[in-house]
Tab-separated table of C-alpha atoms and ligand atoms in Angstrom:
chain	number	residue	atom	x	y	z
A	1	UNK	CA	37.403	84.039	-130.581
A	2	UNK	CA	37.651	86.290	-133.561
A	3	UNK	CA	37.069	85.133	-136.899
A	4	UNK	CA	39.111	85.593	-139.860
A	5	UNK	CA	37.049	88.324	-142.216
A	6	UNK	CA	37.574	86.847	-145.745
A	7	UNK	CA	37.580	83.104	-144.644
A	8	UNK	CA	34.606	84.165	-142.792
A	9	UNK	CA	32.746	85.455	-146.146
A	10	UNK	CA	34.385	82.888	-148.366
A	11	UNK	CA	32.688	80.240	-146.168
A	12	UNK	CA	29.030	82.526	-145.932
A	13	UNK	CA	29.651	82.565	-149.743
A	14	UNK	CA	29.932	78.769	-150.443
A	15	UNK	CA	27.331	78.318	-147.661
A	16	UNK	CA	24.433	80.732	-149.659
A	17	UNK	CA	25.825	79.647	-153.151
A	18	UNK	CA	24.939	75.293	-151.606
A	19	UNK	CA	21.546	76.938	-150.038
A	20	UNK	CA	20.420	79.119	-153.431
A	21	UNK	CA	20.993	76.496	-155.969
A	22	UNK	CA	19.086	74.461	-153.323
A	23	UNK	CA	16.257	77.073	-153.713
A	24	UNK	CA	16.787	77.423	-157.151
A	25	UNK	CA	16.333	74.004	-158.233
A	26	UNK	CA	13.041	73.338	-155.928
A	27	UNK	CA	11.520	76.608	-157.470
A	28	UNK	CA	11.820	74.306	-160.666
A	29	UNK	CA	8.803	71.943	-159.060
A	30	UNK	CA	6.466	75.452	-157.997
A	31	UNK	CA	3.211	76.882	-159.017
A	32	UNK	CA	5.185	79.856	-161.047
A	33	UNK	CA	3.321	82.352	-158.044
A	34	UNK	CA	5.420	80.217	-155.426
A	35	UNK	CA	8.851	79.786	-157.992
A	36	UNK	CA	9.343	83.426	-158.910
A	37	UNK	CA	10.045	84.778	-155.393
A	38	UNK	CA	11.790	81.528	-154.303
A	39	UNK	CA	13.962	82.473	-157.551
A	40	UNK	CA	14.545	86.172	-156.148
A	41	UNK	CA	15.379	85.273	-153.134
A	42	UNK	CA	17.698	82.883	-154.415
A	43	UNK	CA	19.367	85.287	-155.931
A	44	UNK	CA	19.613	87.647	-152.944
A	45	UNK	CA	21.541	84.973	-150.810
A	46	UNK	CA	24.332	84.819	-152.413
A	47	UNK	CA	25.118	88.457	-153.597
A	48	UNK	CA	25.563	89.994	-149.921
A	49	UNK	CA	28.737	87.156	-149.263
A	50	UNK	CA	30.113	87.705	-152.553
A	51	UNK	CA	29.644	91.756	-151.980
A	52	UNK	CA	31.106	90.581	-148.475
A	53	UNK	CA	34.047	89.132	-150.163
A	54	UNK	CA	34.579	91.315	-152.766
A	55	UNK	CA	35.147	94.238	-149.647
A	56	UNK	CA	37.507	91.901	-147.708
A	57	UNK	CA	39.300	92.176	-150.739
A	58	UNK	CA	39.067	95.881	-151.478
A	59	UNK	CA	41.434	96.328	-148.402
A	60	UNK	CA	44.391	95.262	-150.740
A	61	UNK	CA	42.548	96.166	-154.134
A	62	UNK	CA	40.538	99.190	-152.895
A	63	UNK	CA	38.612	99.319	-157.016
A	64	UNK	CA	36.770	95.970	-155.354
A	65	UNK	CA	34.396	97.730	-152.863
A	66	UNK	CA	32.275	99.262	-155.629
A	67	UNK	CA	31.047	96.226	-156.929
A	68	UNK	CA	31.285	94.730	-153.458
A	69	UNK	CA	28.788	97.275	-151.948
A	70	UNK	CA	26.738	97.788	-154.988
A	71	UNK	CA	26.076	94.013	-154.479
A	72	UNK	CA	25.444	94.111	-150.893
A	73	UNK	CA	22.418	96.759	-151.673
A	74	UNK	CA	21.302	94.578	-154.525
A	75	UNK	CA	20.858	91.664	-151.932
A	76	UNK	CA	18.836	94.066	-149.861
A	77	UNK	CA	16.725	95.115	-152.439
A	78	UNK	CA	16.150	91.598	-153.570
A	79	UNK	CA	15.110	90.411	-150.223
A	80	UNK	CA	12.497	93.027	-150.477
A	81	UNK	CA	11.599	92.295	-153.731
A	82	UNK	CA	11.139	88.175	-153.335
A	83	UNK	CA	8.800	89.265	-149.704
A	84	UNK	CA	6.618	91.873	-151.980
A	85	UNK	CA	6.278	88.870	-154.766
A	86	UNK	CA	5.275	86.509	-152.218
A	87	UNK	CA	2.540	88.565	-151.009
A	88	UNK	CA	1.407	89.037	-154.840
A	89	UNK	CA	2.565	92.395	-155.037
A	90	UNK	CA	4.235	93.139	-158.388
A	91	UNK	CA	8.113	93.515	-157.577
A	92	UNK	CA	9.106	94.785	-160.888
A	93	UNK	CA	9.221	98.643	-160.259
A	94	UNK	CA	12.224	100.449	-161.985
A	95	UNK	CA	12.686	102.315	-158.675
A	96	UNK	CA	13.933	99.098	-157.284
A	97	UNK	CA	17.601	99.986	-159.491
A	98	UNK	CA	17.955	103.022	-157.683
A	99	UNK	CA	19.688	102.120	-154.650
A	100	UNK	CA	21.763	100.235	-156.435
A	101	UNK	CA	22.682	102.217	-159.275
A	102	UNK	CA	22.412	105.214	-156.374
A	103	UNK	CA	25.740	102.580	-154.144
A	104	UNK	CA	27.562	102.096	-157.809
A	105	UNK	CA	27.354	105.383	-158.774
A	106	UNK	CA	28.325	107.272	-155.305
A	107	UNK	CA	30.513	104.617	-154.006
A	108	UNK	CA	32.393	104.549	-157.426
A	109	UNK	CA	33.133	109.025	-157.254
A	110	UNK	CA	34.321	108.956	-153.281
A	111	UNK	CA	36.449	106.307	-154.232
A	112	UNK	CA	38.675	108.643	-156.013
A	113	UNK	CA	37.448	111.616	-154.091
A	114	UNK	CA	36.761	110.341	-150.773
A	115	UNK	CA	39.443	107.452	-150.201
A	116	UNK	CA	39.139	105.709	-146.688
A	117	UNK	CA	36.170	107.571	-145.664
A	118	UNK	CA	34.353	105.836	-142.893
A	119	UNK	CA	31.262	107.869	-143.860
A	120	UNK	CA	31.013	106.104	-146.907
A	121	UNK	CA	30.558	102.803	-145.105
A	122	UNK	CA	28.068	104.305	-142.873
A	123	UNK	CA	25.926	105.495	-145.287
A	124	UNK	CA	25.600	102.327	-147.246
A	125	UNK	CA	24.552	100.587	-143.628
A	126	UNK	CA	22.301	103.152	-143.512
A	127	UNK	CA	20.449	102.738	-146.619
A	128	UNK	CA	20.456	98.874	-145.818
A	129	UNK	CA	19.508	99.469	-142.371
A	130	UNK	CA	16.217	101.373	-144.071
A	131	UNK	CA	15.957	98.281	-146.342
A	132	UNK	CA	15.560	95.589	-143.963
A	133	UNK	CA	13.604	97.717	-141.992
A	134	UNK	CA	10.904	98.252	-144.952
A	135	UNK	CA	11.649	94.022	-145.949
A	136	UNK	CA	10.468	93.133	-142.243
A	137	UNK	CA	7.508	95.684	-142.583
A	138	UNK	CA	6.158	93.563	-145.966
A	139	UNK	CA	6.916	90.473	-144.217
A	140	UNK	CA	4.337	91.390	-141.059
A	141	UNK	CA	1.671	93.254	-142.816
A	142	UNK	CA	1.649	92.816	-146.846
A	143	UNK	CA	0.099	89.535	-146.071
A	144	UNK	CA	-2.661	87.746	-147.452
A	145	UNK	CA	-1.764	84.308	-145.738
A	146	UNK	CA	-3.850	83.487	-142.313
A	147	UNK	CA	-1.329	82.126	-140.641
A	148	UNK	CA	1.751	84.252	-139.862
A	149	UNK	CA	4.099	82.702	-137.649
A	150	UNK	CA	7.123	82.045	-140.465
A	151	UNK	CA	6.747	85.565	-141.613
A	152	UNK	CA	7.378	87.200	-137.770
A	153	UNK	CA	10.702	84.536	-138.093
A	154	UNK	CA	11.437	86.507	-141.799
A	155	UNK	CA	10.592	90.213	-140.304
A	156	UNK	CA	12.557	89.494	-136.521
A	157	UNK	CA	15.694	88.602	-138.523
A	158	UNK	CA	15.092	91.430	-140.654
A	159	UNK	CA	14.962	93.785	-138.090
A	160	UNK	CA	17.651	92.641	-136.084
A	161	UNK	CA	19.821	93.139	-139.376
A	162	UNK	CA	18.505	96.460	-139.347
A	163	UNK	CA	19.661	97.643	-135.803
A	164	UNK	CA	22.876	95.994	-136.233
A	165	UNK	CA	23.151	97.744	-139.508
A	166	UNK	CA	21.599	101.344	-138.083
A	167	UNK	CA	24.064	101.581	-135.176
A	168	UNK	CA	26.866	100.425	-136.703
A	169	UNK	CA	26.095	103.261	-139.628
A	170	UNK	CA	25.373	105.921	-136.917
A	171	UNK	CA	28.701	105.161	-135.500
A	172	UNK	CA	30.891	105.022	-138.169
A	173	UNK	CA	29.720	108.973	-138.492
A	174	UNK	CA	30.905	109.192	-135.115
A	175	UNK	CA	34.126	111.528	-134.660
A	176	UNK	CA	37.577	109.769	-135.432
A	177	UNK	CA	39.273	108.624	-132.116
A	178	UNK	CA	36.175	108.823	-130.056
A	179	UNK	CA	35.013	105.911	-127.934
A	180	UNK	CA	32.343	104.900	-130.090
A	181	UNK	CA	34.802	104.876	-132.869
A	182	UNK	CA	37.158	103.011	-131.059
A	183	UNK	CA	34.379	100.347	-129.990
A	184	UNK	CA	33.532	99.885	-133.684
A	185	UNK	CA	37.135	99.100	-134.738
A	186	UNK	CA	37.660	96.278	-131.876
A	187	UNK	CA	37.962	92.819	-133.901
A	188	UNK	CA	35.073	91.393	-131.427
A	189	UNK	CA	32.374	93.674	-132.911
A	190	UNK	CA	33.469	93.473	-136.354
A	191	UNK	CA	33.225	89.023	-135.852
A	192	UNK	CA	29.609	89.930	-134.364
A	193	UNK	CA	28.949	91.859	-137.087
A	194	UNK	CA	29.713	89.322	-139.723
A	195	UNK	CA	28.893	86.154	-137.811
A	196	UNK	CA	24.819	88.288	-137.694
A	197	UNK	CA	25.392	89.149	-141.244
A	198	UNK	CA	25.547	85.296	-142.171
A	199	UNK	CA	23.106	84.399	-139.676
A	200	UNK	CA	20.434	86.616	-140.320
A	201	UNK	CA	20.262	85.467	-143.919
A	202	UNK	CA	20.319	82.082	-143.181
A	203	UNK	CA	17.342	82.304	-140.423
A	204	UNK	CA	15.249	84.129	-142.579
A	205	UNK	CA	15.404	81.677	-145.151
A	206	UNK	CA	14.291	79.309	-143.175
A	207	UNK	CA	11.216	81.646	-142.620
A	208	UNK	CA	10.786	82.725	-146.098
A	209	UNK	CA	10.784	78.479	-147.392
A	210	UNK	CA	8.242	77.428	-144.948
A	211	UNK	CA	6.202	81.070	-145.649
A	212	UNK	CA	5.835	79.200	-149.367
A	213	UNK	CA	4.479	76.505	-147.851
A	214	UNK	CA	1.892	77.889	-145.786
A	215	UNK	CA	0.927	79.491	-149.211
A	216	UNK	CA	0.786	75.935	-150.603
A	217	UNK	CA	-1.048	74.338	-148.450
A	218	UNK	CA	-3.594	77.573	-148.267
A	219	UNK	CA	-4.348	77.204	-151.913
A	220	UNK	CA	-4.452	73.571	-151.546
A	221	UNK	CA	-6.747	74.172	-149.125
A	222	UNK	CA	-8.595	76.683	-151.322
A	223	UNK	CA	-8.538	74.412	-154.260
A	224	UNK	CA	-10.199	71.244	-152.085
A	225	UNK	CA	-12.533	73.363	-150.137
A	226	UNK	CA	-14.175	75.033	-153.575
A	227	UNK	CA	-16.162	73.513	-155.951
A	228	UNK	CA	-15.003	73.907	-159.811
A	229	UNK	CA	-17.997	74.441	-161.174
A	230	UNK	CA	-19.696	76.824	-159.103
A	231	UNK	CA	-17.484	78.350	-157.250
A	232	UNK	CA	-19.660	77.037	-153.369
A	233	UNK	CA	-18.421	75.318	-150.805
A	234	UNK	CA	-17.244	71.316	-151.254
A	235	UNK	CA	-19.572	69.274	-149.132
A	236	UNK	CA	-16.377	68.406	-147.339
A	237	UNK	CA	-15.521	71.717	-146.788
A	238	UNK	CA	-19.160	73.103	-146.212
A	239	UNK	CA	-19.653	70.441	-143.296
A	240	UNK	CA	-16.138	71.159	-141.472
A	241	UNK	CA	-17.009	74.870	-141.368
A	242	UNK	CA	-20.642	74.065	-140.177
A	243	UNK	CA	-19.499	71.358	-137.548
A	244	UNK	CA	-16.867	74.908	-136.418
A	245	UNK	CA	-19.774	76.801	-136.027
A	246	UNK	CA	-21.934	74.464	-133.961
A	247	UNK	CA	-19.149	74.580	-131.602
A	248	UNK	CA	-18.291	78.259	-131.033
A	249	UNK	CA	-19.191	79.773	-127.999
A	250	UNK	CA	-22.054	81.934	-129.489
A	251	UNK	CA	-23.754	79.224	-130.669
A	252	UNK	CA	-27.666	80.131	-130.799
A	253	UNK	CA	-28.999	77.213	-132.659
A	254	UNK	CA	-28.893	76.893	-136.668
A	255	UNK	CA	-31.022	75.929	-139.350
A	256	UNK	CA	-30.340	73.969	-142.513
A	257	UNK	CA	-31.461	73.883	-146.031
A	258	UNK	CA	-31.075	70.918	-148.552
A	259	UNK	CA	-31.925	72.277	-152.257
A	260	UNK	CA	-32.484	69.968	-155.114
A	261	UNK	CA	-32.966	70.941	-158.687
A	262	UNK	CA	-35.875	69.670	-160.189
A	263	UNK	CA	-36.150	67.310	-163.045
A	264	UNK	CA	-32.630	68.708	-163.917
A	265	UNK	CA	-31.961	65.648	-165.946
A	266	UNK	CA	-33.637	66.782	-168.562
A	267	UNK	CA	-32.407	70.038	-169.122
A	268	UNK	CA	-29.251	67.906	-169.757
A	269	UNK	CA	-31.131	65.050	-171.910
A	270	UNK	CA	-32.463	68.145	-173.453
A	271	UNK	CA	-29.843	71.031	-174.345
A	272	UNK	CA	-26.757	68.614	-173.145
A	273	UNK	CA	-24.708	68.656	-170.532
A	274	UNK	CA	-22.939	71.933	-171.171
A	275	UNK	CA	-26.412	73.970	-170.633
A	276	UNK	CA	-26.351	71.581	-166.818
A	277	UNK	CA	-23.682	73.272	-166.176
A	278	UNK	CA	-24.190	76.331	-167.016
A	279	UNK	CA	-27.842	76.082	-165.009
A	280	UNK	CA	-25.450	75.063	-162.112
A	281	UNK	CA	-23.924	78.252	-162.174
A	282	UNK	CA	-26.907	80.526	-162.387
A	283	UNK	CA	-28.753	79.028	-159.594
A	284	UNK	CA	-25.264	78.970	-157.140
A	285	UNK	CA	-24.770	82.391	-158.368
A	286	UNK	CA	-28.715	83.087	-157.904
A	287	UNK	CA	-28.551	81.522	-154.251
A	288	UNK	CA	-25.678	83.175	-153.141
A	289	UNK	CA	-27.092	86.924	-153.749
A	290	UNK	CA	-29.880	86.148	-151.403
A	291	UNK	CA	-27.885	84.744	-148.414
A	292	UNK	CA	-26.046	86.964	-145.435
A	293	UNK	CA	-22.684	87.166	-144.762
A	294	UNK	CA	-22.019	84.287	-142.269
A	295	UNK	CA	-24.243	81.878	-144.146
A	296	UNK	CA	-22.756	79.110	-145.964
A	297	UNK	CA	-23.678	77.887	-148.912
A	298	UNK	CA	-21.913	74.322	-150.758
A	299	UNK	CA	-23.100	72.368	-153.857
A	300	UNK	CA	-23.245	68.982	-151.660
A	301	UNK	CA	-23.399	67.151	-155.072
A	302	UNK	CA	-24.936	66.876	-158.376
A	303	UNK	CA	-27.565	69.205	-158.277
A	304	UNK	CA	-27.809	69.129	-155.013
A	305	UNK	CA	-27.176	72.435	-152.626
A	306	UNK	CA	-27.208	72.921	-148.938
A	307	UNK	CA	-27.175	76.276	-146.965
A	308	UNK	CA	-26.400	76.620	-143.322
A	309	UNK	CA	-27.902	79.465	-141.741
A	310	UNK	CA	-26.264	80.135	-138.159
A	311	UNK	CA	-28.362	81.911	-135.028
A	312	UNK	CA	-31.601	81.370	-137.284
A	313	UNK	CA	-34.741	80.119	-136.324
A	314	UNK	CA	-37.511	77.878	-138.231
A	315	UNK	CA	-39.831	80.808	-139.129
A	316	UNK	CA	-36.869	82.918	-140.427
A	317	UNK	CA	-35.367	80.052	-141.941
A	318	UNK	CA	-38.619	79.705	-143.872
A	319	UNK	CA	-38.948	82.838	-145.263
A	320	UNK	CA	-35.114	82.674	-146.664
A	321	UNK	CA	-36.114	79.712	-147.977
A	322	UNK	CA	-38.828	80.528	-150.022
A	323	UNK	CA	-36.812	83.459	-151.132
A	324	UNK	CA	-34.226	81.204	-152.560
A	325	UNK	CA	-36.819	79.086	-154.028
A	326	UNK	CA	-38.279	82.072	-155.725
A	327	UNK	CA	-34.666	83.228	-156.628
A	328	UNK	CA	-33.876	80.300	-158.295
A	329	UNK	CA	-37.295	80.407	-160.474
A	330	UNK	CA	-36.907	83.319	-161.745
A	331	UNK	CA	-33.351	82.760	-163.541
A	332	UNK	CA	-33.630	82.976	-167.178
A	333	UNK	CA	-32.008	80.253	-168.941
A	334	UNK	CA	-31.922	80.697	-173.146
A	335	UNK	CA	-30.805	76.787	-174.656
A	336	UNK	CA	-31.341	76.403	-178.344
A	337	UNK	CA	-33.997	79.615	-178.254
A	338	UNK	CA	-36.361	77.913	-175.652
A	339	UNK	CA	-36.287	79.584	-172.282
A	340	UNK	CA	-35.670	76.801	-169.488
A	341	UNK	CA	-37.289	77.316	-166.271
A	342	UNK	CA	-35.713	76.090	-163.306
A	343	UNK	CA	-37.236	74.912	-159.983
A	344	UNK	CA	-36.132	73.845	-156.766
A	345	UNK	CA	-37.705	71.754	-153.889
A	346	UNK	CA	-35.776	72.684	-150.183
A	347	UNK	CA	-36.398	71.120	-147.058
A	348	UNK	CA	-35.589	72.674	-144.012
A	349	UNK	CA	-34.809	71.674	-140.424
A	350	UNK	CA	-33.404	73.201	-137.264
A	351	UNK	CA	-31.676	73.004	-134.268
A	352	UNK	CA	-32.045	74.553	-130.882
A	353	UNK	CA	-29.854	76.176	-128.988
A	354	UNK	CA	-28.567	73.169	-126.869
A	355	UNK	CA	-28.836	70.706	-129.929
A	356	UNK	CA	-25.238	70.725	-132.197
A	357	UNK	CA	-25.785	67.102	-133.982
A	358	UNK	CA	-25.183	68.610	-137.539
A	359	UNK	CA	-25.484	64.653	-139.084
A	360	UNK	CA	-29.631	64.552	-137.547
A	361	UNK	CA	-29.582	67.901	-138.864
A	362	UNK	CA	-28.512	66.927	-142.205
A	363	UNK	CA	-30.876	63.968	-142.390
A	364	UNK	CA	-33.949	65.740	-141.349
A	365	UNK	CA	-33.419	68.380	-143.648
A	366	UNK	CA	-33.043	65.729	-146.669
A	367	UNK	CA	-36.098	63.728	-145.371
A	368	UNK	CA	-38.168	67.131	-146.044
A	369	UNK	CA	-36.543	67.574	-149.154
A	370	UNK	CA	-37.935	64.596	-150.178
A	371	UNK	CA	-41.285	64.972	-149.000
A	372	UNK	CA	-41.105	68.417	-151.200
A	373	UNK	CA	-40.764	65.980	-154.102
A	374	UNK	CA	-43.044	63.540	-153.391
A	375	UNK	CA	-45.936	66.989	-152.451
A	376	UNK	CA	-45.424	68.217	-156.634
A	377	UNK	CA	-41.687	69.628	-156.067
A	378	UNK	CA	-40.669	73.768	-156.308
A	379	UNK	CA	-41.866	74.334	-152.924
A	380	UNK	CA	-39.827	74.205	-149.474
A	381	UNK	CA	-41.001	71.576	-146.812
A	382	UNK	CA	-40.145	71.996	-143.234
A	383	UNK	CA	-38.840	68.958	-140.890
A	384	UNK	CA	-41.757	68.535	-138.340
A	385	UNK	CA	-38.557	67.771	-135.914
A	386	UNK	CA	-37.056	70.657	-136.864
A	387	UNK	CA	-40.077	73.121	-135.934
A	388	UNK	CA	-39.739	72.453	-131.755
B	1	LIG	N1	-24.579	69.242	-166.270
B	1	LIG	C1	-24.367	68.627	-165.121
B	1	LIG	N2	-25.230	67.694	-164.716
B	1	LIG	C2	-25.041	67.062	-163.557
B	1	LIG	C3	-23.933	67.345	-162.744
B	1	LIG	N3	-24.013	66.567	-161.640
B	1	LIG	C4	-25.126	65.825	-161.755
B	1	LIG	N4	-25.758	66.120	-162.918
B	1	LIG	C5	-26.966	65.562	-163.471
B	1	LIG	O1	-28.082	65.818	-162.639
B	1	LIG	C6	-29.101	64.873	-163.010
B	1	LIG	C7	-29.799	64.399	-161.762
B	1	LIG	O2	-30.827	63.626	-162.174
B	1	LIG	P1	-31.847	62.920	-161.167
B	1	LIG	O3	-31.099	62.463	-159.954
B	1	LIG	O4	-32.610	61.921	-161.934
B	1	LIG	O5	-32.738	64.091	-160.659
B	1	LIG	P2	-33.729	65.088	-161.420
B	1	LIG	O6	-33.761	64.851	-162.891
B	1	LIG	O7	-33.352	66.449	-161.008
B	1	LIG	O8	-35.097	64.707	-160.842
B	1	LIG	P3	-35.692	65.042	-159.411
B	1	LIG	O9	-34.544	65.326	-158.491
B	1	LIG	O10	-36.437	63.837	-159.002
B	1	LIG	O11	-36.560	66.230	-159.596
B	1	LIG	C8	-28.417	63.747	-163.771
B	1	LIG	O12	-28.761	63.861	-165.139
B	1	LIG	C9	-26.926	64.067	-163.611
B	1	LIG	O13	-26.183	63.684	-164.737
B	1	LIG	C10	-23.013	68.321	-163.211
B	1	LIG	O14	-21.998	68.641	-162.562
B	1	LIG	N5	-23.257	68.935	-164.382
């Protein structure tokens, strides 16, 4: 079956036009980060069938292919530019004109000095062959994402676009009346050729809509699992990642701190609850400097902090401990010219390498917080469970 070239784009035209106003109007309801490539890309779907059309249509008004392929490039260059905006790269380089003004300009002299030749077709495949090429490139590796499966589905279209597009440029510089030329000119090829053209859009929109949300639900993610204030770990978040590593293979035991400021109600009776805040801050900011990477650290509430130190035994656990402690005593705090000193009493427990029952864990560590209140506070306390 061979398909009728201009119904063929007319329909791939009304098809994209449906799909981008689709995109256009659910970029309206987007973080502006998510909206402005959805609104690029947008764009780029429906230039290539109306550059599509606007060739079928050269054929009896030959003046139509220079806007027809100077739109084609554009919607190369756009799908390029939406990936590059996705990943946060800034897609606003004047360079991006150039092969488009480079198709106008070109396309627009061999017109009237090059009429009907098949060179000039090749080379624009060419150039679009090297722009889908560089568009599936972004898609696998300009990523900051985690997960990547709906990009591979954006770059595998993209590269398939640019083969078909390579070899059919490479043989439309083939000699005139040789085999390859002759293969190029059958209608079959030329209905493959379009039929991929519409396709390959199509699936890699499909890619490119649910690569937006992965990002949404990442900084969903982001936004739930961080605490506003201070920038640590939500309890929620800080006890999934700690039940995650209890249960990887490499597991070698863990200990846990739980941190509680002292008399830190008044330092907000006192100086208001701005300077809290702000004392918040300081000793998250404090803590954090003095734990390794691979530690976690959340604010489990109030001014309450807990720290889960992986592959760490008691007496090690100890000494960060006091560390911290000392850390967070030796902030300096100004509030209304008085200098506000803060203190902290921890209590620490552990778990051996066979043991992964993070609530005990949890509770043992807050009984010996406790017992560092009730023993005069700004000291650490270790869980006599926690020392076998
Ligand atoms: N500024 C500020 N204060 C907070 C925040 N969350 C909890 N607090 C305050 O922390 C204080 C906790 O007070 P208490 O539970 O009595 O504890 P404390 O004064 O530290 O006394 P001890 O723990 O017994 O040493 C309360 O005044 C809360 O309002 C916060 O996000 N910002």
């Amino acid at each position: 079956m061979n398909l009728d070239p201009f119904a063929s784009a007319l329909i791939a035209l009304l098809a994209s036009a449906a799909m981008s106003a689709g995109l256009f109007a659910a970029a309206v309801r987007q973080p502006e980060e998510l909206a402005r490539p959805q609104r690029i890309w947008a764009r780029a779907i429906v230039l290539a069938p109306a550059g599509w059309l606007l060739l079928e249509w050269a054929q009896d008004l030959p003046s139509l292919a220079v806007p027809g392929k100077t739109l084609i490039v554009a919607s190369f260059v756009e799908y390029l530019r939406a990936l590059l905006a996705s990943r946060g790269r800034m897609p606003d380089s004047p360079w991006f004109a150039a092969p488009v003004c480079l198709v106008a300009v070109a396309s627009a002299i061999m017109l009237f000095t090059q009429p009907g030749l098949p060179m000039r077709t090749g080379m624009l495949s060419l150039l679009c062959a090297g722009i889908a090429a560089s568009t599936a490139v972004v898609a696998l590796h300009g990523g900051r994402t985690r997960r990547g499966g709906n990009a591979g589905i954006v770059a595998i279209a993209f590269l398939l676009c640019a083969g078909v597009m390579a070899a059919r440029g490479l043989l439309l510089f083939m000699p005139e009346g040789s085999a390859a030329r002759t293969w190029i000119d059958q209608p079959w090829v030329e209905t493959l050729m379009l039929g991929g053209a519409m396709l390959a859009p199509a699936v890699a929109s499909l890619g490119f809509v649910l690569m937006g949300s992965e990002r949404l639900l990442e900084r969903l993610e982001g936004i739930a699992s961080t605490d506003s204030l201070t920038g640590l770990l939500t309890r929620h978040a800080f006890l999934q990642r700690a039940e995650a590593l209890l249960a990887a293979p490499g597991y070698r035991g863990a200990a846990l701190l739980v941190l509680d400021l002292d008399h830190f109600k008044q330092i907000n009776d006192g100086h208001g609850h701005d300077t809290g805040d702000q004392a918040l801050r300081l000793v998250a900011g404090a803590m954090r400097q003095q734990l390794r990477a691979g530690d976690l650290l959340g604010r489990h509430g109030g001014e309450e902090f807990t720290v889960f130190l992986p592959s760490t035994g008691a007496a090690e656990a100890e000494v960060l401990a006091e560390t911290l402690r000392a850390a967070v005593s030796h902030i300096g705090l100004l509030a209304d010219g008085e200098a506000l000193h803060l203190k902290v009493s921890i209590g620490l427990s552990v778990l051996g390498p066979d043991e992964r029952d993070l609530g005990g864990l949890l509770k043992r560590a807050d009984e010996a917080m406790y017992a560092a209140k009730r023993g005069g506070r700004d000291q650490v306390r270790v869980h006599p469970g926690g020392q076998a």
